[in-house]
Short mmCIF file of C-alpha atoms in Angstrom, two decimals:
data_model
loop_
_atom_site.label_atom_id
_atom_site.label_comp_id
_atom_site.label_asym_id
_atom_site.label_seq_id
_atom_site.Cartn_x
_atom_site.Cartn_y
_atom_site.Cartn_z
CA MET D 18 -186.96 -45.06 112.10
CA ASN D 19 -185.52 -41.91 110.56
CA SER D 20 -182.97 -39.94 112.57
CA PRO D 21 -184.11 -36.48 113.68
CA LEU D 22 -182.75 -33.55 111.72
CA VAL D 23 -179.83 -32.04 113.60
CA LEU D 24 -178.05 -29.69 111.21
CA ARG D 25 -178.99 -27.91 107.99
CA VAL D 26 -175.73 -27.35 106.11
CA ALA D 27 -175.00 -25.04 103.18
CA LEU D 28 -172.00 -26.57 101.40
CA ILE D 29 -170.11 -23.93 99.42
CA GLY D 30 -168.06 -25.25 96.51
CA SER D 31 -170.16 -28.40 96.53
CA ASN D 32 -168.75 -29.79 93.25
CA GLY D 33 -165.16 -29.91 94.49
CA MET D 34 -162.94 -32.71 95.73
CA LEU D 35 -163.30 -32.11 99.48
CA ALA D 36 -167.01 -31.29 99.24
CA GLY D 37 -167.68 -34.64 97.63
CA MET D 38 -166.30 -36.40 100.67
CA VAL D 39 -168.10 -34.04 103.04
CA LYS D 40 -171.35 -35.19 101.43
CA GLU D 41 -170.30 -38.84 101.66
CA ARG D 42 -169.20 -38.70 105.30
CA ALA D 43 -172.02 -36.52 106.64
CA PRO D 44 -173.49 -38.12 109.79
CA ALA D 45 -177.13 -39.10 110.08
CA GLY D 46 -179.33 -36.09 110.72
CA VAL D 47 -177.25 -33.71 108.61
CA ALA D 48 -179.07 -32.26 105.59
CA ILE D 49 -176.70 -30.77 103.01
CA GLU D 50 -177.62 -28.33 100.27
CA GLY D 51 -174.87 -27.63 97.77
CA LEU D 52 -173.92 -24.25 96.32
CA ASP D 53 -171.43 -23.87 93.47
CA LEU D 54 -170.74 -22.27 90.12
CA PRO D 55 -172.36 -21.45 87.78
CA GLU D 56 -175.55 -20.96 89.81
CA PHE D 57 -173.77 -19.60 92.91
CA ASP D 58 -170.92 -17.09 92.71
CA LEU D 59 -168.98 -16.73 95.95
CA THR D 60 -167.52 -13.41 94.78
CA ASP D 61 -170.97 -11.80 94.34
CA ARG D 62 -171.80 -10.31 97.74
CA SER D 63 -175.44 -9.59 96.95
CA GLN D 64 -176.02 -13.11 95.69
CA VAL D 65 -174.27 -14.68 98.67
CA LEU D 66 -176.35 -12.71 101.16
CA ALA D 67 -179.61 -13.37 99.29
CA VAL D 68 -179.12 -17.10 98.68
CA VAL D 69 -177.77 -17.92 102.12
CA GLY D 70 -180.38 -15.71 103.74
CA GLU D 71 -183.15 -17.61 101.98
CA MET D 72 -181.63 -20.99 102.92
CA ASN D 73 -181.14 -19.92 106.56
CA PRO D 74 -178.75 -22.81 107.34
CA ASP D 75 -177.45 -23.82 110.75
CA VAL D 76 -173.95 -24.34 109.34
CA MET D 77 -172.01 -23.13 106.30
CA ILE D 78 -169.01 -25.21 105.17
CA ASN D 79 -166.79 -23.33 102.74
CA CYS D 80 -164.88 -25.75 100.52
CA ALA D 81 -164.65 -23.25 97.67
CA ALA D 82 -161.24 -21.83 96.75
CA TYR D 83 -159.12 -20.82 93.80
CA THR D 84 -156.42 -23.43 94.30
CA ASN D 85 -154.31 -23.24 91.15
CA VAL D 86 -151.28 -22.23 93.19
CA ASP D 87 -149.11 -21.21 90.24
CA GLY D 88 -152.06 -19.69 88.40
CA CYS D 89 -152.67 -17.40 91.36
CA GLU D 90 -149.36 -15.67 90.63
CA THR D 91 -150.80 -14.25 87.41
CA GLU D 92 -154.50 -14.28 88.34
CA GLN D 93 -154.08 -12.27 91.52
CA GLU D 94 -157.43 -10.49 91.33
CA THR D 95 -159.30 -13.75 90.93
CA ALA D 96 -157.36 -15.33 93.79
CA MET D 97 -158.13 -12.44 96.13
CA ALA D 98 -161.78 -12.31 95.09
CA VAL D 99 -162.40 -16.02 95.69
CA ASN D 100 -160.03 -16.75 98.56
CA GLY D 101 -160.05 -13.36 100.28
CA ASP D 102 -163.32 -11.52 99.61
CA GLY D 103 -165.56 -14.60 99.34
CA PRO D 104 -165.05 -15.78 102.92
CA GLY D 105 -165.84 -12.25 104.09
CA PHE D 106 -169.20 -12.37 102.29
CA LEU D 107 -169.93 -15.76 103.83
CA THR D 108 -169.06 -14.37 107.24
CA GLU D 109 -171.55 -11.55 106.75
CA ALA D 110 -174.20 -14.05 105.69
CA ALA D 111 -173.43 -16.25 108.70
CA LYS D 112 -173.88 -13.33 111.06
CA ASN D 113 -177.20 -12.42 109.45
CA CYS D 114 -178.70 -15.87 109.96
CA GLY D 115 -176.84 -16.98 113.08
CA ALA D 116 -175.04 -19.84 111.30
CA THR D 117 -171.73 -21.42 112.22
CA LEU D 118 -169.11 -20.91 109.49
CA VAL D 119 -166.55 -23.62 108.75
CA HIS D 120 -163.77 -22.37 106.48
CA ILE D 121 -161.03 -24.57 105.00
CA SER D 122 -157.58 -23.02 104.87
CA THR D 123 -154.05 -24.11 104.02
CA ASP D 124 -150.43 -24.70 105.02
CA TYR D 125 -149.41 -22.12 102.39
CA LEU D 126 -150.03 -19.48 105.06
CA PHE D 127 -146.56 -20.27 106.42
CA ASP D 128 -143.10 -19.55 105.05
CA GLY D 129 -141.75 -23.05 105.73
CA SER D 130 -138.59 -21.81 107.40
CA GLY D 131 -138.97 -23.83 110.61
CA ASP D 132 -138.42 -27.47 111.45
CA SER D 133 -140.99 -28.13 114.18
CA PRO D 134 -144.75 -28.76 113.75
CA LEU D 135 -146.79 -25.62 113.20
CA ARG D 136 -149.27 -24.63 115.90
CA GLU D 137 -152.43 -22.60 115.41
CA ASP D 138 -150.73 -19.58 117.01
CA THR D 139 -147.69 -19.74 114.70
CA LEU D 140 -147.40 -16.41 112.91
CA PRO D 141 -148.43 -16.68 109.24
CA ASN D 142 -145.96 -15.45 106.65
CA PRO D 143 -147.21 -16.53 103.21
CA GLN D 144 -144.70 -16.53 100.35
CA SER D 145 -147.14 -16.83 97.43
CA VAL D 146 -150.20 -15.05 96.10
CA TYR D 147 -152.24 -18.14 96.93
CA GLY D 148 -151.04 -18.08 100.53
CA ARG D 149 -151.67 -14.35 100.86
CA SER D 150 -155.17 -14.68 99.43
CA LYS D 151 -156.01 -17.49 101.83
CA LEU D 152 -154.68 -15.42 104.74
CA ALA D 153 -156.90 -12.55 103.61
CA GLY D 154 -159.89 -14.89 103.83
CA GLU D 155 -158.97 -15.93 107.35
CA LEU D 156 -158.53 -12.31 108.44
CA ALA D 157 -161.93 -11.41 106.97
CA ILE D 158 -163.44 -13.96 109.34
CA LEU D 159 -161.31 -13.09 112.36
CA ASP D 160 -161.84 -9.34 112.01
CA SER D 161 -165.62 -9.60 111.50
CA GLY D 162 -166.64 -10.20 115.08
CA LEU D 163 -168.25 -13.52 114.18
CA GLU D 164 -167.94 -15.78 117.20
CA ASN D 165 -169.21 -19.12 115.89
CA TYR D 166 -166.56 -20.05 113.32
CA LEU D 167 -164.14 -22.89 112.68
CA ILE D 168 -161.10 -22.27 110.49
CA VAL D 169 -159.61 -25.65 109.62
CA ARG D 170 -156.15 -25.53 108.05
CA THR D 171 -155.03 -28.60 106.14
CA SER D 172 -152.21 -29.72 103.83
CA TRP D 173 -151.37 -31.87 100.80
CA LEU D 174 -155.00 -32.80 100.22
CA TYR D 175 -156.04 -35.68 97.97
CA GLY D 176 -159.18 -37.75 97.46
CA PRO D 177 -161.78 -39.01 94.98
CA GLY D 178 -163.16 -36.73 92.31
CA GLY D 179 -160.26 -34.33 92.03
CA LYS D 180 -156.90 -33.61 90.48
CA ASN D 181 -154.25 -34.28 93.13
CA PHE D 182 -150.69 -35.49 93.67
CA VAL D 183 -151.69 -39.14 94.08
CA GLU D 184 -153.49 -39.23 90.75
CA THR D 185 -150.65 -37.33 89.05
CA ILE D 186 -148.06 -39.84 90.27
CA LEU D 187 -150.20 -42.81 89.25
CA ARG D 188 -150.65 -41.33 85.78
CA LEU D 189 -146.95 -40.56 85.33
CA ALA D 190 -145.90 -43.91 86.77
CA GLY D 191 -148.09 -45.60 84.19
CA GLU D 192 -146.54 -43.59 81.35
CA ARG D 193 -142.84 -43.26 82.21
CA GLU D 194 -140.02 -45.46 83.42
CA GLN D 195 -138.31 -42.69 85.39
CA LEU D 196 -139.70 -39.95 87.64
CA ALA D 197 -137.95 -37.08 89.46
CA ILE D 198 -139.78 -35.74 92.53
CA VAL D 199 -138.93 -32.91 94.91
CA ALA D 200 -137.38 -34.28 98.10
CA ASP D 201 -136.67 -31.14 100.16
CA GLN D 202 -140.28 -30.09 100.90
CA ILE D 203 -141.72 -31.77 103.99
CA GLY D 204 -145.39 -31.97 104.92
CA SER D 205 -148.29 -34.29 105.75
CA PRO D 206 -150.51 -35.82 103.05
CA THR D 207 -154.18 -35.62 104.05
CA TYR D 208 -157.02 -37.78 102.77
CA THR D 209 -160.29 -35.92 102.18
CA GLY D 210 -162.19 -38.68 103.98
CA ASP D 211 -160.23 -38.04 107.17
CA LEU D 212 -160.66 -34.26 106.89
CA ALA D 213 -164.40 -34.54 106.24
CA GLU D 214 -164.85 -36.70 109.34
CA GLY D 215 -162.71 -34.27 111.31
CA ILE D 216 -164.90 -31.35 110.26
CA PHE D 217 -168.03 -33.09 111.51
CA ARG D 218 -166.37 -34.06 114.79
CA LEU D 219 -165.55 -30.41 115.36
CA LEU D 220 -169.10 -29.38 114.46
CA THR D 221 -170.97 -31.97 116.49
CA GLY D 222 -168.60 -32.51 119.39
CA ASP D 223 -168.54 -36.21 118.52
CA SER D 224 -166.31 -38.01 121.03
CA SER D 225 -165.33 -34.70 122.63
CA PRO D 226 -164.79 -35.13 126.38
CA LYS D 227 -167.05 -32.13 127.03
CA GLY D 228 -169.52 -32.82 124.24
CA THR D 229 -168.75 -29.48 122.59
CA VAL D 230 -165.72 -28.10 120.78
CA PRO D 231 -164.52 -24.50 121.20
CA TYR D 232 -164.73 -22.29 118.13
CA GLY D 233 -161.51 -21.03 116.58
CA ILE D 234 -158.63 -22.19 114.38
CA TYR D 235 -157.63 -25.85 114.12
CA HIS D 236 -154.82 -27.61 112.29
CA PHE D 237 -155.78 -30.93 110.71
CA ALA D 238 -153.54 -33.23 108.67
CA ASP D 239 -152.99 -36.96 108.65
CA ALA D 240 -150.44 -38.16 111.19
CA GLY D 241 -146.78 -38.39 110.28
CA GLN D 242 -144.71 -36.54 107.72
CA CYS D 243 -142.81 -37.12 104.51
CA SER D 244 -141.30 -35.39 101.50
CA TRP D 245 -143.04 -35.31 98.13
CA TYR D 246 -140.42 -37.82 97.00
CA GLN D 247 -141.23 -40.18 99.88
CA PHE D 248 -144.94 -39.70 99.20
CA ALA D 249 -144.44 -40.62 95.55
CA CYS D 250 -142.44 -43.73 96.47
CA ALA D 251 -145.19 -44.81 98.86
CA ILE D 252 -147.87 -44.26 96.21
CA VAL D 253 -146.03 -46.46 93.72
CA GLU D 254 -145.28 -49.14 96.31
CA GLU D 255 -148.89 -49.32 97.49
CA ALA D 256 -150.19 -49.28 93.90
CA ARG D 257 -147.92 -52.18 92.94
CA GLN D 258 -149.19 -54.20 95.89
CA LEU D 259 -152.71 -53.65 94.55
CA GLY D 260 -151.68 -54.84 91.11
CA LEU D 261 -151.99 -51.53 89.28
CA PRO D 262 -150.17 -51.54 85.91
CA LEU D 263 -147.11 -49.27 86.23
CA ARG D 264 -144.15 -48.68 83.93
CA VAL D 265 -141.96 -46.71 86.34
CA GLN D 266 -138.66 -48.34 87.29
CA GLU D 267 -136.91 -45.49 89.09
CA ILE D 268 -137.93 -42.51 91.20
CA ARG D 269 -135.10 -40.14 91.95
CA PRO D 270 -135.05 -37.26 94.45
CA LEU D 271 -134.96 -33.69 93.16
CA GLN D 272 -134.16 -30.39 94.85
CA THR D 273 -136.63 -27.50 94.74
CA LYS D 274 -134.03 -25.27 93.11
CA ASP D 275 -133.81 -27.72 90.22
CA TYR D 276 -137.57 -27.63 89.61
CA PRO D 277 -138.55 -23.93 89.68
CA LEU D 278 -142.24 -23.02 89.71
CA PRO D 279 -143.96 -19.61 89.68
CA ALA D 280 -145.24 -19.89 93.27
CA LYS D 281 -142.91 -20.56 96.19
CA ARG D 282 -143.83 -23.62 98.25
CA PRO D 283 -143.16 -23.93 102.00
CA ALA D 284 -140.15 -26.18 102.63
CA TYR D 285 -141.64 -27.40 105.90
CA SER D 286 -145.34 -27.31 106.69
CA VAL D 287 -146.05 -30.14 109.11
CA PHE D 288 -148.96 -29.30 111.41
CA ASP D 289 -149.20 -29.77 115.16
CA THR D 290 -152.70 -31.28 115.48
CA GLY D 291 -152.73 -31.47 119.26
CA LYS D 292 -155.49 -28.87 119.62
CA TYR D 293 -157.84 -30.88 117.41
CA ARG D 294 -157.02 -34.14 119.16
CA GLN D 295 -157.52 -32.65 122.61
CA ALA D 296 -160.80 -30.94 121.62
CA THR D 297 -162.36 -34.00 120.00
CA GLY D 298 -160.72 -36.81 121.93
CA ARG D 299 -159.92 -38.50 118.61
CA GLN D 300 -156.66 -39.50 116.96
CA ILE D 301 -156.00 -38.79 113.28
CA PRO D 302 -155.09 -41.71 110.98
CA GLU D 303 -151.50 -42.10 109.83
CA TRP D 304 -150.99 -40.80 106.30
CA ARG D 305 -149.82 -44.06 104.77
CA THR D 306 -152.79 -45.97 106.18
CA SER D 307 -155.14 -43.44 104.63
CA LEU D 308 -153.24 -43.53 101.33
CA ARG D 309 -153.81 -47.30 101.21
CA GLU D 310 -157.52 -46.78 101.92
CA TYR D 311 -157.80 -44.28 99.08
CA LEU D 312 -155.99 -46.48 96.58
CA GLN D 313 -158.24 -49.41 97.44
CA ARG D 314 -161.36 -47.37 96.68
CA ARG D 315 -160.16 -44.88 94.07
CA PRO D 316 -162.19 -44.38 90.88
CA ALA D 317 -160.93 -46.06 87.73
CA GLU D 318 -160.84 -42.77 85.83
CA PRO D 319 -159.62 -39.74 87.85
CA GLN D 320 -161.39 -36.48 87.24
CA CYS D 321 -159.73 -33.11 86.80
CA ARG D 322 -159.93 -30.46 89.50
CA GLU D 323 -157.18 -28.48 91.11
CA PRO D 324 -155.67 -29.72 94.41
CA ARG D 325 -155.81 -27.60 97.54
#
């Protein structure tokens, strides 16, 4: 017997890395219709309002973003149009059709100056164009008067079907005998499969003690923390246990100052996920466990999209 239809979802940025897992992990009764370039342009207000209005979805999940962090420093107008203006257009469309808007945001909102997990009420202070553009998108939602929204901030995202740190390390480890990886930036790697499931638990109230989850901002990242250097070491160790062919013999730690990039990265961006866990009644997997799961199922040939 077929499950009854529960939610009609418009998935924005449906060709991206996270969206692919959202489609895979969608619960029974969720009907997803994808919207992405070139047919759907998030920065075209008229098109957004017309297309979403015709679809009349129950939920809109915005996985679209301009995520070339260093590219944002020179492509500021594009970054603000996609990451700042686009969510505002989606918010307007959501209000018109009474839909719930789920918007994915980032740890780049924060300056990284602290040393304790970041709560949802921690004051943003982005240090890059990417971070400022993503903050603009959040503010467009918060200032709109829309009540039924979920802003889900995440960090260090990786998964199938996208360019990400895990795939970069595996490629380099297969080509080189030595790697140097930044060791003074601390965060939490997050598997797209875990985030996708978390999004649906927030939407459906699955396992929530009250059966519903309050709207608002949530921090979601896999449990635990590490540096990029520690993450790289774990990737290589897990890959070797799976028998992947690697040339790398040494991974040495590097300081941020010795590897300058156009966009400033937060030195510390570990999230406090207590609000999510309390609202849903669910724990979040530990990052190394999820890394192992990804490596066991990863595609043979990684594709090329920018990481969040």
